[in-house]
Amino acid sequence: MSSRRLIVFAVGSPYAWDVVESVRRTGADPVCVDNLGGADPRLPGLTRTAPAGPFVLGLSSAEHRPAAARAAREAGLDEPTVLVDPTSAVASTATLGHGTYVNAGAVVASHAALGCHVNVNRSVSLGHDNEIGFAASFGPGAVTAGGVRVGAAAFVGAGSTVLPDVSVGPGAVVGAGAVVTKDVAAGDVVVGNPARVVRTRAVEEQRCPHC
Ligand SMILES: CC(C)(COP(=O)(O)OP(=O)(O)OC[C@H]1O[C@@H](n2cnc3c(N)ncnc32)[C@H](O)[C@@H]1OP(=O)(O)O)[C@@H](O)C(=O)NCCC(=O)NCCS
């Protein structure tokens, strides 16, 4: 029986199960905190009230991760921790901010610098020297080439590719399967190959509440 406990906070979406499985693969016991109510009752250790201890977020939405991080702080959780699935490969020269989660089969290449509460989904590949902002999130299988920058709370969709040295602005959204060949402005939603802007959203500045 494992003795280490890891709290998974904000478990309102099925993505919480990915996090639970990663926690289990590290040999720890997941405790799921359903801060908003209505979560899957089958989640392990389900509770409405956060116990003390290290935690990660249980949702993938870049739109909602900043608020979830603030809610965790307000619930008294002050130990955001790094969760790296044992089936992923993170370069020894990469840096991961607190609360960052690297899911199964993902690769983080040399000298990549990931901020706090970043979500790296299943089979994502982040290239060398990437700079990834607070609470940014990647859909399954997204690929970034070397030198890519992704701003706070941006979302890079499933199966998309971001070409070398391109910047994706804060709060921007890259649609599933897009090929991003040039910089994406803050709040822009881009789709297709080559990626084109389909709309723009208002963006609020987002900062890690734990820093
Ligand atoms: C890009 C995205 C956010 C747009 O969502 P939306 O704002 O609701 O946009 P809509 O669905 O209204 O689509 C707007 C237009 O873009 C097209 N479009 C939407 N997503 C597209 C995509 N990924 N690739 C190509 N075209 C796309 C739609 O067909 C539509 O075209 P039309 O105006 O000619 O009919 C969404 O489609 C998407 O790709 N999300 C990523 C999902 C994902 O990766 N999830 C990961 C699971 S964790």
GROMACS .gro file of N, CA and C and ligand atoms in nm, residues 15 60 119 121-122 137-140 155-159 173-178 189-193 198-199, ligand 1:
model
  129
   15TYR      N    1  -1.107   1.466  -1.763
   15TYR     CA    2  -0.960   1.472  -1.763
   15TYR      C    3  -0.903   1.438  -1.625
   60SER      N    4  -0.808   2.022  -1.782
   60SER     CA    5  -0.715   2.056  -1.891
   60SER      C    6  -0.743   2.193  -1.952
  119ASN      N    7  -0.032   2.240  -1.837
  119ASN     CA    8  -0.081   2.104  -1.862
  119ASN      C    9  -0.026   2.053  -1.995
  121ASN      N   10  -0.047   1.742  -2.222
  121ASN     CA   11  -0.138   1.628  -2.239
  121ASN      C   12  -0.067   1.502  -2.292
  122ARG      N   13  -0.145   1.397  -2.311
  122ARG     CA   14  -0.093   1.270  -2.362
  122ARG      C   15  -0.021   1.287  -2.496
  137SER      N   16  -0.206   2.518  -2.179
  137SER     CA   17  -0.247   2.379  -2.186
  137SER      C   18  -0.235   2.328  -2.329
  138PHE      N   19  -0.196   2.201  -2.342
  138PHE     CA   20  -0.176   2.138  -2.473
  138PHE      C   21  -0.272   2.021  -2.485
  139GLY      N   22  -0.341   2.010  -2.600
  139GLY     CA   23  -0.425   1.895  -2.625
  139GLY      C   24  -0.340   1.774  -2.662
  140PRO      N   25  -0.400   1.655  -2.661
  140PRO     CA   26  -0.324   1.533  -2.690
  140PRO      C   27  -0.252   1.541  -2.825
  155PHE      N   28  -0.414   2.789  -2.527
  155PHE     CA   29  -0.446   2.648  -2.548
  155PHE      C   30  -0.397   2.606  -2.687
  156VAL      N   31  -0.321   2.499  -2.692
  156VAL     CA   32  -0.269   2.447  -2.820
  156VAL      C   33  -0.337   2.313  -2.843
  157GLY      N   34  -0.425   2.308  -2.943
  157GLY     CA   35  -0.519   2.197  -2.959
  157GLY      C   36  -0.456   2.065  -3.000
  158ALA      N   37  -0.538   1.961  -2.989
  158ALA     CA   38  -0.494   1.824  -3.017
  158ALA      C   39  -0.438   1.812  -3.159
  159GLY      N   40  -0.324   1.746  -3.169
  159GLY     CA   41  -0.267   1.715  -3.300
  159GLY      C   42  -0.219   1.834  -3.380
  173VAL      N   43  -0.587   3.052  -2.883
  173VAL     CA   44  -0.631   2.913  -2.900
  173VAL      C   45  -0.587   2.865  -3.038
  174VAL      N   46  -0.517   2.753  -3.040
  174VAL     CA   47  -0.477   2.688  -3.165
  174VAL      C   48  -0.571   2.569  -3.184
  175GLY      N   49  -0.647   2.569  -3.292
  175GLY     CA   50  -0.745   2.463  -3.315
  175GLY      C   51  -0.679   2.328  -3.338
  176ALA      N   52  -0.758   2.224  -3.316
  176ALA     CA   53  -0.707   2.088  -3.336
  176ALA      C   54  -0.656   2.073  -3.479
  177GLY      N   55  -0.539   2.013  -3.493
  177GLY     CA   56  -0.483   1.983  -3.625
  177GLY      C   57  -0.424   2.101  -3.699
  178ALA      N   58  -0.421   2.218  -3.640
  178ALA     CA   59  -0.368   2.335  -3.709
  178ALA      C   60  -0.217   2.324  -3.727
  189VAL      N   61  -0.798   3.307  -3.207
  189VAL     CA   62  -0.830   3.166  -3.227
  189VAL      C   63  -0.791   3.134  -3.370
  190VAL      N   64  -0.701   3.038  -3.389
  190VAL     CA   65  -0.655   3.006  -3.525
  190VAL      C   66  -0.685   2.860  -3.556
  191VAL      N   67  -0.716   2.832  -3.684
  191VAL     CA   68  -0.741   2.695  -3.728
  191VAL      C   69  -0.679   2.674  -3.865
  192GLY      N   70  -0.658   2.547  -3.902
  192GLY     CA   71  -0.621   2.510  -4.038
  192GLY      C   72  -0.472   2.507  -4.065
  193ASN      N   73  -0.441   2.477  -4.193
  193ASN     CA   74  -0.302   2.465  -4.238
  193ASN      C   75  -0.287   2.539  -4.371
  198VAL      N   76  -0.975   3.288  -3.690
  198VAL     CA   77  -1.121   3.282  -3.711
  198VAL      C   78  -1.196   3.375  -3.616
  199ARG      N   79  -1.139   3.406  -3.504
  199ARG     CA   80  -1.197   3.507  -3.416
  199ARG      C   81  -1.094   3.547  -3.311
  212LIG     C1   82  -1.061   2.604  -3.283
  212LIG     C2   83  -1.182   2.579  -3.194
  212LIG     C3   84  -1.148   2.623  -3.052
  212LIG     C4   85  -1.292   2.664  -3.251
  212LIG     O1   86  -1.406   2.650  -3.174
  212LIG     P1   87  -1.528   2.754  -3.196
  212LIG     O2   88  -1.483   2.891  -3.165
  212LIG     O3   89  -1.645   2.699  -3.122
  212LIG     O4   90  -1.546   2.756  -3.352
  212LIG     P2   91  -1.659   2.691  -3.442
  212LIG     O5   92  -1.681   2.547  -3.404
  212LIG     O6   93  -1.775   2.785  -3.441
  212LIG     O7   94  -1.589   2.695  -3.585
  212LIG     C5   95  -1.559   2.815  -3.654
  212LIG     C6   96  -1.513   2.776  -3.795
  212LIG     O8   97  -1.383   2.716  -3.787
  212LIG     C7   98  -1.389   2.580  -3.836
  212LIG     N1   99  -1.307   2.502  -3.745
  212LIG     C8  100  -1.328   2.485  -3.612
  212LIG     N2  101  -1.227   2.411  -3.560
  212LIG     C9  102  -1.145   2.381  -3.663
  212LIG    C10  103  -1.025   2.308  -3.671
  212LIG     N3  104  -0.969   2.255  -3.562
  212LIG     N4  105  -0.965   2.297  -3.790
  212LIG    C11  106  -1.021   2.353  -3.900
  212LIG     N5  107  -1.134   2.424  -3.900
  212LIG    C12  108  -1.196   2.437  -3.780
  212LIG    C13  109  -1.536   2.541  -3.831
  212LIG     O9  110  -1.565   2.442  -3.927
  212LIG    C14  111  -1.603   2.673  -3.861
  212LIG    O10  112  -1.593   2.697  -4.000
  212LIG     P3  113  -1.717   2.766  -4.080
  212LIG    O11  114  -1.734   2.902  -4.018
  212LIG    O12  115  -1.668   2.767  -4.221
  212LIG    O13  116  -1.834   2.677  -4.056
  212LIG    C15  117  -1.220   2.429  -3.185
  212LIG    O14  118  -1.288   2.389  -3.301
  212LIG    C16  119  -1.100   2.339  -3.165
  212LIG    O15  120  -1.031   2.295  -3.259
  212LIG     N6  121  -1.072   2.310  -3.039
  212LIG    C17  122  -0.962   2.226  -2.997
  212LIG    C18  123  -1.018   2.098  -2.936
  212LIG    C19  124  -0.910   2.012  -2.879
  212LIG    O16  125  -0.798   2.006  -2.928
  212LIG     N7  126  -0.939   1.948  -2.770
  212LIG    C20  127  -0.841   1.870  -2.699
  212LIG    C21  128  -0.909   1.778  -2.605
  212LIG     S1  129  -0.839   1.795  -2.444
   0.00000   0.00000   0.00000
